[in-house]
Coordinates of C-alpha atoms in Angstrom, one line a residue:
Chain S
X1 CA -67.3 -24.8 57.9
X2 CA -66.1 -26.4 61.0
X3 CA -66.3 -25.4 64.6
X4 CA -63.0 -22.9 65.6
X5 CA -60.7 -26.1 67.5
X6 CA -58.5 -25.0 70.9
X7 CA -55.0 -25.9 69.1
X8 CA -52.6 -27.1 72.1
X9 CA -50.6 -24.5 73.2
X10 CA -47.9 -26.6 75.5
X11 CA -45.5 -29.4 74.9
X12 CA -45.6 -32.8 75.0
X13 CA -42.0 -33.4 76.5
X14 CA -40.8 -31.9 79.6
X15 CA -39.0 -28.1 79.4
X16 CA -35.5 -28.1 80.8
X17 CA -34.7 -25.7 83.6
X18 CA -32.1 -23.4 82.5
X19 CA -31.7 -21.1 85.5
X20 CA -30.4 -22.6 88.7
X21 CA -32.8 -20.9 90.8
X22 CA -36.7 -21.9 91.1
X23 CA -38.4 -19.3 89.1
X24 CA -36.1 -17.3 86.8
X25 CA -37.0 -19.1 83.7
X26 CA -40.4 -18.6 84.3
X27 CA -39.8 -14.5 85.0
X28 CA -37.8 -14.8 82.1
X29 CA -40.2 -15.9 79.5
X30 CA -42.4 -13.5 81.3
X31 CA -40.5 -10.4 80.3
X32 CA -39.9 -11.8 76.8
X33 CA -43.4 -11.9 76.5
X34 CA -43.6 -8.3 78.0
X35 CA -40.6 -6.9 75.3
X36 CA -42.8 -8.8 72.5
X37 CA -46.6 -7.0 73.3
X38 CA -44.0 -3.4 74.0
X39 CA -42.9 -4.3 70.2
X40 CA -46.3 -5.2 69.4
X41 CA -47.9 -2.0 70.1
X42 CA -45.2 0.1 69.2
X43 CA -45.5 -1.2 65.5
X44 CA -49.3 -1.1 65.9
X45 CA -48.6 2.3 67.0
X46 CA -46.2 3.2 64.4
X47 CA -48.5 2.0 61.4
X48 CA -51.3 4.6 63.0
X49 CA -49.0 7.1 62.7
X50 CA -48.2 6.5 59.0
X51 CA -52.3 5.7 58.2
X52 CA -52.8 9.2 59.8
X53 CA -49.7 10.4 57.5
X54 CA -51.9 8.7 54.6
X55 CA -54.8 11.0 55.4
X56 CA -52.6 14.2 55.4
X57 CA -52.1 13.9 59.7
X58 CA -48.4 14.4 60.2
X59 CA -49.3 12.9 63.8
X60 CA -45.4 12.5 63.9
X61 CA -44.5 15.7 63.7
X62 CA -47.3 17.0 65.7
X63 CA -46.4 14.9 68.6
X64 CA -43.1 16.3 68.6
X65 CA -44.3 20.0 69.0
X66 CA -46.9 19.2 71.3
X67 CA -47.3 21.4 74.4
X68 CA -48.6 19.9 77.1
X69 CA -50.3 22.3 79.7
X70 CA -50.5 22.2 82.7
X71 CA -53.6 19.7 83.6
X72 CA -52.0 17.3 81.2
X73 CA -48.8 17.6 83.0
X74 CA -50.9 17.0 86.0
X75 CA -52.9 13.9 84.9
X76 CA -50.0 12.9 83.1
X77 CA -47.6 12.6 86.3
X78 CA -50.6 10.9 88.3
X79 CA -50.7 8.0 85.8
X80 CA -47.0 7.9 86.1
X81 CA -47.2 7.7 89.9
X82 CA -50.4 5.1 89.6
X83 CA -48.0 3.0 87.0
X84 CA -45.0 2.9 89.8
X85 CA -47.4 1.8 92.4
X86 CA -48.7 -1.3 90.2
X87 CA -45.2 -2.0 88.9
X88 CA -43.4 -1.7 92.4
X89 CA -46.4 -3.2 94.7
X90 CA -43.8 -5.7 95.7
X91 CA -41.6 -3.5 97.1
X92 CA -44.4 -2.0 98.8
X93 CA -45.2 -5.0 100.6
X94 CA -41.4 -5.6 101.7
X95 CA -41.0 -1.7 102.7
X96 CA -43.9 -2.6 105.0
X97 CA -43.1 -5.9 106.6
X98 CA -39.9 -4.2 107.0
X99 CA -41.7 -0.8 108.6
X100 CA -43.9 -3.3 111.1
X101 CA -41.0 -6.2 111.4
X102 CA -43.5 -8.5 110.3
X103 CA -41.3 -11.7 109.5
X104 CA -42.0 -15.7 108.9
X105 CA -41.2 -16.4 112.8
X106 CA -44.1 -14.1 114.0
X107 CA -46.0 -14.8 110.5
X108 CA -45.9 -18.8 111.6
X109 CA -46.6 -17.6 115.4
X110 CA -49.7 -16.3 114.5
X111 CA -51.1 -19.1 113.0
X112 CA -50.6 -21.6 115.9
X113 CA -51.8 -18.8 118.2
X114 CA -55.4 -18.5 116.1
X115 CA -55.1 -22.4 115.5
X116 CA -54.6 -22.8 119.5
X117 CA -57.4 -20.1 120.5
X118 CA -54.7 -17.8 121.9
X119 CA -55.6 -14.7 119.8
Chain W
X1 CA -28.1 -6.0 56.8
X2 CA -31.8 -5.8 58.4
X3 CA -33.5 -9.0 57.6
X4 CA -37.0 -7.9 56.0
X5 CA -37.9 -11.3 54.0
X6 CA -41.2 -11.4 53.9
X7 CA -43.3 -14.8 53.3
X8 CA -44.8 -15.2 50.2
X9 CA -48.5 -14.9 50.0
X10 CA -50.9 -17.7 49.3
X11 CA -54.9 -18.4 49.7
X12 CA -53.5 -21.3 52.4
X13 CA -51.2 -19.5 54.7
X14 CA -52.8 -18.5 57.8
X15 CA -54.0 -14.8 57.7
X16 CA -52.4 -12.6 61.0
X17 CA -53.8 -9.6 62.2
X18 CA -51.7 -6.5 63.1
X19 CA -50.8 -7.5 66.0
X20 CA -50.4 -11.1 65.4
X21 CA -47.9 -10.5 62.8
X22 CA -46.3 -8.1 64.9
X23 CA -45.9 -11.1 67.5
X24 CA -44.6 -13.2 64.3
X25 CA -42.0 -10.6 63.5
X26 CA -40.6 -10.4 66.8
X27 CA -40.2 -14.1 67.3
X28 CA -38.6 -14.5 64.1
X29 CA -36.2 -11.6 64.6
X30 CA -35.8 -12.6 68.1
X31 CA -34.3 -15.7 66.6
X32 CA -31.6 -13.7 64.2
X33 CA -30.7 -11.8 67.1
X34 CA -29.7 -14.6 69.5
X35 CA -28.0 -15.8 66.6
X36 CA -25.9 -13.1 65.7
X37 CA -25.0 -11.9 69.0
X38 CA -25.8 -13.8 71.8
X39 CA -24.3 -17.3 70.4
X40 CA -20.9 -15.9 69.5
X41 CA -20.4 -15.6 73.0
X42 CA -20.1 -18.8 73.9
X43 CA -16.9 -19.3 72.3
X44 CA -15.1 -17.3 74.8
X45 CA -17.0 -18.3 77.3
X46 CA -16.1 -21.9 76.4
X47 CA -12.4 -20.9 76.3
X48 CA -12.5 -20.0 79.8
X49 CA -14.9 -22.8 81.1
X50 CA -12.3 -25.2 79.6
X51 CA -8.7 -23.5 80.8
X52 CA -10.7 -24.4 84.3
X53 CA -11.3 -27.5 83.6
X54 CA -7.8 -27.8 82.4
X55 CA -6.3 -26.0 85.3
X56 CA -7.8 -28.7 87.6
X57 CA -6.8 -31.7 85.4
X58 CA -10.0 -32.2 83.4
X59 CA -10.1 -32.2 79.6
X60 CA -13.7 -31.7 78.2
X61 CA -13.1 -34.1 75.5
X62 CA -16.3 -35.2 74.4
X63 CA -19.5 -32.7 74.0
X64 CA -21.3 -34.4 77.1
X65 CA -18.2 -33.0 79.3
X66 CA -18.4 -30.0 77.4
X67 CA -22.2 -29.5 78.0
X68 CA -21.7 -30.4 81.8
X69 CA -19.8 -27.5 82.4
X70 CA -21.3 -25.0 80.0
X71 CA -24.6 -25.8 81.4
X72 CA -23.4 -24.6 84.9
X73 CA -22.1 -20.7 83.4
X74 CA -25.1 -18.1 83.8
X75 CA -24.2 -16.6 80.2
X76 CA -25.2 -19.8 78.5
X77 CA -28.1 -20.2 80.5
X78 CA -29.3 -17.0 79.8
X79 CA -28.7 -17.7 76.1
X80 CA -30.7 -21.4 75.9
X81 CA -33.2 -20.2 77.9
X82 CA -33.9 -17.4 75.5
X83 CA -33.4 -20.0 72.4
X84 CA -36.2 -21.8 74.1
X85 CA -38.5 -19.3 74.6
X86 CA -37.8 -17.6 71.2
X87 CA -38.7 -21.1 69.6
X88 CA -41.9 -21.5 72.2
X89 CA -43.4 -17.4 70.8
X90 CA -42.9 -18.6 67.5
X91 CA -45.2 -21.6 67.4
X92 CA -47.8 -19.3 69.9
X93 CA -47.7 -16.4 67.8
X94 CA -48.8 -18.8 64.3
X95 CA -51.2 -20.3 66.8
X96 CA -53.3 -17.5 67.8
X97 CA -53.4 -16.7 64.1
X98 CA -54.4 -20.1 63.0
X99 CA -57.3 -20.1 65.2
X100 CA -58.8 -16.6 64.3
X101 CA -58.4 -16.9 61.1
X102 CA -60.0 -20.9 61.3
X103 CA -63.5 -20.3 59.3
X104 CA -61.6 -18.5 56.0
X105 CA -58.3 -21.7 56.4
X106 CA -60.8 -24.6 56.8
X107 CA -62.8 -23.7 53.6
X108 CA -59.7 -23.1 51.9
X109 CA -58.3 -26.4 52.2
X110 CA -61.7 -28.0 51.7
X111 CA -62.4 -26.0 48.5
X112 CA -59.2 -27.5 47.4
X113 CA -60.3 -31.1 47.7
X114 CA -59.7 -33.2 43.9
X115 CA -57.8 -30.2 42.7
X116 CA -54.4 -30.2 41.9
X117 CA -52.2 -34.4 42.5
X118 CA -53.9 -37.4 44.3
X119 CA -54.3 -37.5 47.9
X120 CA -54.0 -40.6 49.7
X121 CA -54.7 -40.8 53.3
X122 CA -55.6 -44.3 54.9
X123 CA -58.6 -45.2 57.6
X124 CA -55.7 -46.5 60.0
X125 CA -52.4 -45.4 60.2
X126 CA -50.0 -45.9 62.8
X127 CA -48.0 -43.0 63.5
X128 CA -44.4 -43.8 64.8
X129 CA -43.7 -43.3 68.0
X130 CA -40.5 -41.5 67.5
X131 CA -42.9 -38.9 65.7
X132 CA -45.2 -38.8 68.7
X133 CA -43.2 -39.7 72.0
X134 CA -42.6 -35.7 72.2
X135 CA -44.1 -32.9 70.2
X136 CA -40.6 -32.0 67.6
X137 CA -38.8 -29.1 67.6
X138 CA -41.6 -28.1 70.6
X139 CA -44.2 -27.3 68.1
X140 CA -47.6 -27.7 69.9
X141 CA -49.2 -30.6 69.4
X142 CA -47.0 -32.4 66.6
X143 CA -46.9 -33.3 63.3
X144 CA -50.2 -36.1 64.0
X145 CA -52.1 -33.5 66.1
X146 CA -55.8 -34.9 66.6
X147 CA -56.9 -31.1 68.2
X148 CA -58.6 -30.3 65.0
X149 CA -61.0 -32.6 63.5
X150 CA -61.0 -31.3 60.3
X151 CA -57.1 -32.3 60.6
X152 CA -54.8 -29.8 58.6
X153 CA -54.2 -27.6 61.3
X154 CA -50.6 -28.8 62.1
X155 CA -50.0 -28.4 58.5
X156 CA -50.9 -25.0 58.8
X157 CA -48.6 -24.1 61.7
X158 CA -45.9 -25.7 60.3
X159 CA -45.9 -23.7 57.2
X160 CA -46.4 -20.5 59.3
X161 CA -43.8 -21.7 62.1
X162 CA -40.9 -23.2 59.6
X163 CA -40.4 -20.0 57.7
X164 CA -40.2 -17.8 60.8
X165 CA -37.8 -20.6 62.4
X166 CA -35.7 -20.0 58.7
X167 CA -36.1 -16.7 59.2
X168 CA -36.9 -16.4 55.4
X169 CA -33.7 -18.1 54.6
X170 CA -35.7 -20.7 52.6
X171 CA -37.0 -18.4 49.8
X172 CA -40.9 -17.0 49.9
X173 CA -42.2 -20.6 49.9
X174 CA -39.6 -22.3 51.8
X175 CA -38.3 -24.4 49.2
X176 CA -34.6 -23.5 49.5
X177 CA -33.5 -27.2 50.7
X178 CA -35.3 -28.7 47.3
X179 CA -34.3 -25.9 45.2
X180 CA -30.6 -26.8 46.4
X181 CA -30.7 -30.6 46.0
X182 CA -32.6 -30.3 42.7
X183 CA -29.7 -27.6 41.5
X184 CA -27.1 -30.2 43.1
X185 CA -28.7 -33.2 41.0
X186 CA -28.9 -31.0 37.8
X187 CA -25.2 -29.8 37.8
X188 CA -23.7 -33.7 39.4
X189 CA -26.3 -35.5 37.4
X190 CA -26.6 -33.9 33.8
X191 CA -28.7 -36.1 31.9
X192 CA -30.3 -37.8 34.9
X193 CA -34.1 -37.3 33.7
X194 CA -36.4 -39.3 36.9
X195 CA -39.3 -40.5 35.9
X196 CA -40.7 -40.9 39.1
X197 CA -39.9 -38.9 42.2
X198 CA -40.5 -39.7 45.6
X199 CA -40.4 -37.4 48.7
X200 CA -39.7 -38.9 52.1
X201 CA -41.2 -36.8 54.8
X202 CA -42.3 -34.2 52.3
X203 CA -44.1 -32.0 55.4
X204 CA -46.2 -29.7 53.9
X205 CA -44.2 -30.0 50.3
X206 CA -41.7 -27.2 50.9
X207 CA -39.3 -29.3 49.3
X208 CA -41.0 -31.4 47.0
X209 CA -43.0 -28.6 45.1
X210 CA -39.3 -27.3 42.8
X211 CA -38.6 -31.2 41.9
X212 CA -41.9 -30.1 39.7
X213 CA -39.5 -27.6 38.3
X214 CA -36.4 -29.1 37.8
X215 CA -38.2 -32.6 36.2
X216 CA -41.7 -31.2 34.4
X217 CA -42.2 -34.5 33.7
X218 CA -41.7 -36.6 36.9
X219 CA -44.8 -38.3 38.9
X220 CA -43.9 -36.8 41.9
X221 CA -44.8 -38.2 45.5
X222 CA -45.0 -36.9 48.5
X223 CA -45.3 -38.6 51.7
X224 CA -45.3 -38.2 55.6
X225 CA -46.4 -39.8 58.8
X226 CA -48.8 -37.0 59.5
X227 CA -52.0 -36.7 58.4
X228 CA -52.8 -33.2 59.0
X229 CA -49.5 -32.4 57.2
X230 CA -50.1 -34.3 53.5
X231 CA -53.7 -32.7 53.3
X232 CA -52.4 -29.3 54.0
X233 CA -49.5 -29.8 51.7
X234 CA -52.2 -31.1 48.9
X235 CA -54.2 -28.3 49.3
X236 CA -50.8 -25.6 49.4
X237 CA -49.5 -27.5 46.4
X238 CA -52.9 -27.1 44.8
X239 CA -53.0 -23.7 45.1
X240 CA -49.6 -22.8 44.1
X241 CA -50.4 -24.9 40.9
X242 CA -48.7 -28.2 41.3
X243 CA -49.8 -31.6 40.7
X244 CA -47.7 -33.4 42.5
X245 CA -49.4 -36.1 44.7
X246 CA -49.1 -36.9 48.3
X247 CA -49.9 -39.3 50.7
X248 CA -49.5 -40.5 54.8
X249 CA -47.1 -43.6 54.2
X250 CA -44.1 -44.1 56.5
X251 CA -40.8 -44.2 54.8
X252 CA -39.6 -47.3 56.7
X253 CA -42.5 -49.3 54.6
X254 CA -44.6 -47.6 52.0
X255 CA -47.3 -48.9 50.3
X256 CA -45.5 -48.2 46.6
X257 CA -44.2 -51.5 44.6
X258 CA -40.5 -52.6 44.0
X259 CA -38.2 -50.4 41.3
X260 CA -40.6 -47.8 40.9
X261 CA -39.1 -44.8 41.3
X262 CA -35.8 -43.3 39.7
X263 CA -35.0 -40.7 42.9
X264 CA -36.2 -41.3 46.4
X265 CA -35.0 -37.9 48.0
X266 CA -35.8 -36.4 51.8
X267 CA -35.1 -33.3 53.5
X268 CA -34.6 -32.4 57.2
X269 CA -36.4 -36.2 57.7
X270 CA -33.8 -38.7 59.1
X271 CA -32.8 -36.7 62.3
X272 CA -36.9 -36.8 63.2
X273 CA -36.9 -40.7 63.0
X274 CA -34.7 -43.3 65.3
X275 CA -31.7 -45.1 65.4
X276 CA -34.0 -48.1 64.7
X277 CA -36.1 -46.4 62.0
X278 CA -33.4 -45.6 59.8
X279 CA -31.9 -48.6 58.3
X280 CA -35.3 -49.4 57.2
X281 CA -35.5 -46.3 55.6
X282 CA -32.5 -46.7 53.6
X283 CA -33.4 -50.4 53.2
X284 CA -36.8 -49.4 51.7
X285 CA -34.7 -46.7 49.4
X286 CA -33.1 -49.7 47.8
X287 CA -36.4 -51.4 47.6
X288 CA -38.3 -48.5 45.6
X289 CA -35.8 -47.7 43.3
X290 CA -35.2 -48.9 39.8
X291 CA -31.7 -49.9 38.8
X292 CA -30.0 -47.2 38.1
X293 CA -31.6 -44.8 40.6
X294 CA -30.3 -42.2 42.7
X295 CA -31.1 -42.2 46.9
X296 CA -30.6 -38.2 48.3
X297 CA -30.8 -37.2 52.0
X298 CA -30.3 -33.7 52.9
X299 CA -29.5 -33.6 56.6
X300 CA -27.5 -32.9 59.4
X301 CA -23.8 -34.4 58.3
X302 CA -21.9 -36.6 61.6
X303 CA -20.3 -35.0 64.2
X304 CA -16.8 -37.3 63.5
X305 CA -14.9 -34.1 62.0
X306 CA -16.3 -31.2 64.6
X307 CA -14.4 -30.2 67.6
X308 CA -16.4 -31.0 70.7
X309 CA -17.5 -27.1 71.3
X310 CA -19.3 -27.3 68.2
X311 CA -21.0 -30.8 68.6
X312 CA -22.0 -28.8 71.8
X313 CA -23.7 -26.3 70.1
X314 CA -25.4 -28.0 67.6
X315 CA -26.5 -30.8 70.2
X316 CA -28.1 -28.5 71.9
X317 CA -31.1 -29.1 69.8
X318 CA -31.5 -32.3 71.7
X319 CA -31.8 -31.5 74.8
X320 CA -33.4 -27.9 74.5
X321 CA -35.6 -27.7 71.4
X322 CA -37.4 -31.4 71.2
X323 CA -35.6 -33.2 68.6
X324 CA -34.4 -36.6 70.4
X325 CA -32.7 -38.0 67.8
X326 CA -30.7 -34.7 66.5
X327 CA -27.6 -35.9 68.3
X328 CA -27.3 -39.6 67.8
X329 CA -28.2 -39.1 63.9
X330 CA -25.3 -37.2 63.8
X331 CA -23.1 -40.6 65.4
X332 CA -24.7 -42.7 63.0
X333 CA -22.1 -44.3 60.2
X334 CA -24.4 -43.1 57.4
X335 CA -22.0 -44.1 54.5
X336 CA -21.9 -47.9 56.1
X337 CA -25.9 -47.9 56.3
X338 CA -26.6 -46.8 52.6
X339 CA -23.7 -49.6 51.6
X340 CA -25.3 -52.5 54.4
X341 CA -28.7 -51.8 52.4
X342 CA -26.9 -52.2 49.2
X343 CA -26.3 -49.2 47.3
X344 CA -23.3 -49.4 45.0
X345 CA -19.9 -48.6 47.6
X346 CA -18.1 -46.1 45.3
X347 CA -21.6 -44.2 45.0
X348 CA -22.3 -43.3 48.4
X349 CA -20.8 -39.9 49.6
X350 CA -21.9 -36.5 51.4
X351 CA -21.6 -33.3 49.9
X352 CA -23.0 -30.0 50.2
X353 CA -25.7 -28.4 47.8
X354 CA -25.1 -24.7 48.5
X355 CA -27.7 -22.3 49.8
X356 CA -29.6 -20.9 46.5
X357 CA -31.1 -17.5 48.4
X358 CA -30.1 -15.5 45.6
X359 CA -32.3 -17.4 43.4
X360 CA -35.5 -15.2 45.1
X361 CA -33.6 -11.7 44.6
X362 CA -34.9 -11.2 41.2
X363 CA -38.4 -12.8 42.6
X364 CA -40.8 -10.0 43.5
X365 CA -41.6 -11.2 46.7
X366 CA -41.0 -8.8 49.4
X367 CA -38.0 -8.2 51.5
X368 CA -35.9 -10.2 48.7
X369 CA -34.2 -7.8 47.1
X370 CA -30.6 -7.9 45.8
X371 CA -28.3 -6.6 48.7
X372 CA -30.4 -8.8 51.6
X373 CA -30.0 -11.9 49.6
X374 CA -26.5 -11.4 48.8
X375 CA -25.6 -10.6 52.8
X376 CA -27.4 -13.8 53.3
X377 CA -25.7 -15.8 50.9
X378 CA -22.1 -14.3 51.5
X379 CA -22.8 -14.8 55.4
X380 CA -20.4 -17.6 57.0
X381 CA -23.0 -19.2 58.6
X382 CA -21.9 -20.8 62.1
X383 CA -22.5 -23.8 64.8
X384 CA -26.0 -23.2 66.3
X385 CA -27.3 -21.1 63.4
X386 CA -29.7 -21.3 61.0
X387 CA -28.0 -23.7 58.1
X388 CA -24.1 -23.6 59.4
X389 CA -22.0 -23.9 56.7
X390 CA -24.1 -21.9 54.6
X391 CA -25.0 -24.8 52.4
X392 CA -27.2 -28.6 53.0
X393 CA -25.6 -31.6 53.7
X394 CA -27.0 -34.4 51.1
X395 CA -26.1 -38.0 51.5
X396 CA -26.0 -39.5 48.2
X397 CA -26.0 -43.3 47.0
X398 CA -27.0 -45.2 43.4
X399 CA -28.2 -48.5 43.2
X400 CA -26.4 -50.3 40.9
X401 CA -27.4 -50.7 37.2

């Protein structure tokens, strides 16, 4: 029995850039990576719901005619809300510079006024 | 026809979890996707791209002109960007397996140490350069990897990571390109009986295991540069219940004698080795044979009859999957080489051995059946997908009698 090695996980040989603008290739192989866990646990998902079938647990079908009342509605649409907030915190951030003008003059302004001592 | 071909099972083969072959799946259907319907976009996106060219007095003649301006159009950076990462999940998603499944895989492949054919792997050994300058077809690591000291690990991923990358193409066991050559050599060769067989850059025996088949009594070699690749072949071959042997030699100077072997073959080999490499390879062919023997590369044929769009496609291998010698291999005069190292002239030719996928239908292994095989087999396979022309290219040569 040996010890469990770290196998390399990068390249020897540099990756091309494929995208003309900084950045895209890496957001790109981001949300590949995203689509691959989604397909990952909707097959993980999908073999619970024929293991439950094995046990007699239509889960399926009972999904399908589940009612939700009206706290799970609730709690529901407050993880829905939470989820946008995480997702869109970006556009957060520019709704507020744009809501406070904050921009990379006044951004740059304030640093050589706390480097000088002005502020 | 959904593609369901399922790897066959073995004590060697690295053992997923749920998720992990989940991760598997997806790369490896990720793959058949881009094929099928990203790539045929780039034809008419080609036609385009060169009526502009033409418009303003440029012809794209050659592939180079051809990939400077396809290189520039969003849809085909979208599509090689998404080759590459497909190709980068694949290796990833075999990795993580690898490793959690590292305790069970490394006494497997010791318990299978003096079983089966000899394994020969020296103290030193220089690995070629052209093998190590960058890690091929961007599996991590490469075919020498020293991450693992109990060195079979690239083995490993490379049995894992090749079929996903065939997409099952290659049978259960991925031994479609032997399987072919060996039904080639039966049908062109009747009565050709080897006595000895030798297997250039055997990997982890994917090809060299069904020479077993086709000649039950050949001494059959395998060998490769990499270390960790010959003792995971041994130990695979041992447990599928071969003999045959193999060892780390390099195929530009082995360490077997004069005449003494009746077929040297290789598969997928020649475009991972060097401009410079592979005269001696085909020089040390002639060397090993008897007179009378048969020299058989399957590879990738030349570019000289492809128009430039497809040179394009295939090149792009080169510059966006690792494999630095993919595109020159194909400029080489191949025929010239095998006659310079002195194979008989009227001997030396390239043919195709035809895809054998419907061999596996009647196998029980899973996702083989009938129908998928068939849709396989009856699929015109095109520039930039898996096996184009839907059949190996084998560069053939005897040395005279």
């Amino acid at each position: 029995m040996t010890d469990t090695p770290h196998l390399p996980r990068t390249v020897r040989g540099k990756r091309p850039a494929f995208h003309p603008t900084e950045g895209v290739d890496e957001v790109m192989s981001m949300v590949v990576v995203l689509a691959q866990e989604m397909a990952v646990l909707r097959e993980r998902f999908d073999t619970a719901e024929r293991v439950m079938a094995a046990r007699g647990i239509d889960l399926a079908t009972e999904i399908e005619s589940f009612e939700a009342d009206d706290d799970v509605l609730r709690a529901r649409e407050q993880a829905l809300q939470s989820f946008y907030d995480r997702l869109f915190y970006l556009q957060r951030q520019r709704r507020s510079e744009l809501e406070n003008k904050y921009s990379d003059e006044a951004f740059v302004e304030t640093l050589d006024k706390v480097a000088t001592g002005d502020i | 026809m959904l593609n369901t071909f399922q790897q066959g099972e073995h004590a060697l083969l690295p053992r997923a979890t749920h998720d992990e072959r989940a991760r598997q799946n997806f790369a490896k259907g990720l793959r058949g996707y881009i094929q099928r319907e990203v790539l045929p976009g780039l034809t008419p996106l080609f036609s385009g791209v060169s009526a502009k060219a033409r418009a303003k007095g440029d012809e794209l003649a050659t592939r180079h002109d051809v990939r400077k301006a396809m290189r520039r159009e969003p849809y085909f950076q979208s599509y090689a960007g998404l080759n590459r990462t497909a190709q980068e999940l694949l290796w990833l998603s075999v990795i993580d397996a690898i490793e959690h499944d590292w305790n069970r895989l490394s006494a497997e492949v010791e318990a299978r140490a003096g079983q089966g054919g000899e394994l020969r792997i020296p103290e030193n050994f220089d690995v070629p350069r052209y093998v190590t300058a960058l890690d091929i077809h961007c599996m991590p690591g490469g075919y020498a990897s020293a991450a693992d000291p109990a060195q079979f690990a690239a083995g490993a991923l490379y049995e894992r990571g090749v079929y996903l990358y065939a997409m099952g193409y290659g049978g259960p066991f991925n031994d479609g390109k032997g399987r072919s050559v060996c039904n080639y050599l039966l049908k062109h060769l009747p009565g050709f009986e080897p006595a000895r067989i030798l297997d250039m850059g055997c990997s982890v025996g994917h090809s060299t295991l069904p020479y077993e088949e086709a000649y039950p009594d050949a001494e059959i070699w395998g060998i490769d540069v990499g270390a960790p690749l010959v003792r995971y072949a041994h130990a695979r071959a041992a447990e599928l219940g071969s003999k045959v042997n193999f060892a780390q030699m390099n195929a530009e100077h082995t360490d077997f004698e004069d005449g003494s072997f009746d077929l040297v073959v290789s598969h997928i080999m020649l475009h991972e080795t060097s401009g410079k490499a592979m005269p001696k390879i085909f020089e040390e062919c002639f060397r090993l044979l008897r007179p009378g023997g048969w020299m058989v590369h399957c590879d990738l044929p030349p570019f000289d009859l492809m128009d430039p769009l497809t040179q394009f496609i295939l090149d792009n291998e080169t510059y966006y999957n690792n494999e630095p010698f993919w595109g020159a291999m194909r400029e080489i005069d191949q025929v010239s080489l095998a006659k310079k190292a002195g194979f008989e002239a009227d001997t030396v030719r390239f043919d195709t051995a035809p895809m054998v996928i419907q061999a596996y239908a009647d196998e029980s292994a899973k996702g083989y059946d009938k129908d998928a095989a068939s849709a396989v087999a009856d699929r015109e396979f095109k520039a930039g997908e898996y096996a184009p022309g839907g059949g190996w290219e084998v560069l053939i040569a005897r040395k005279g009698a």
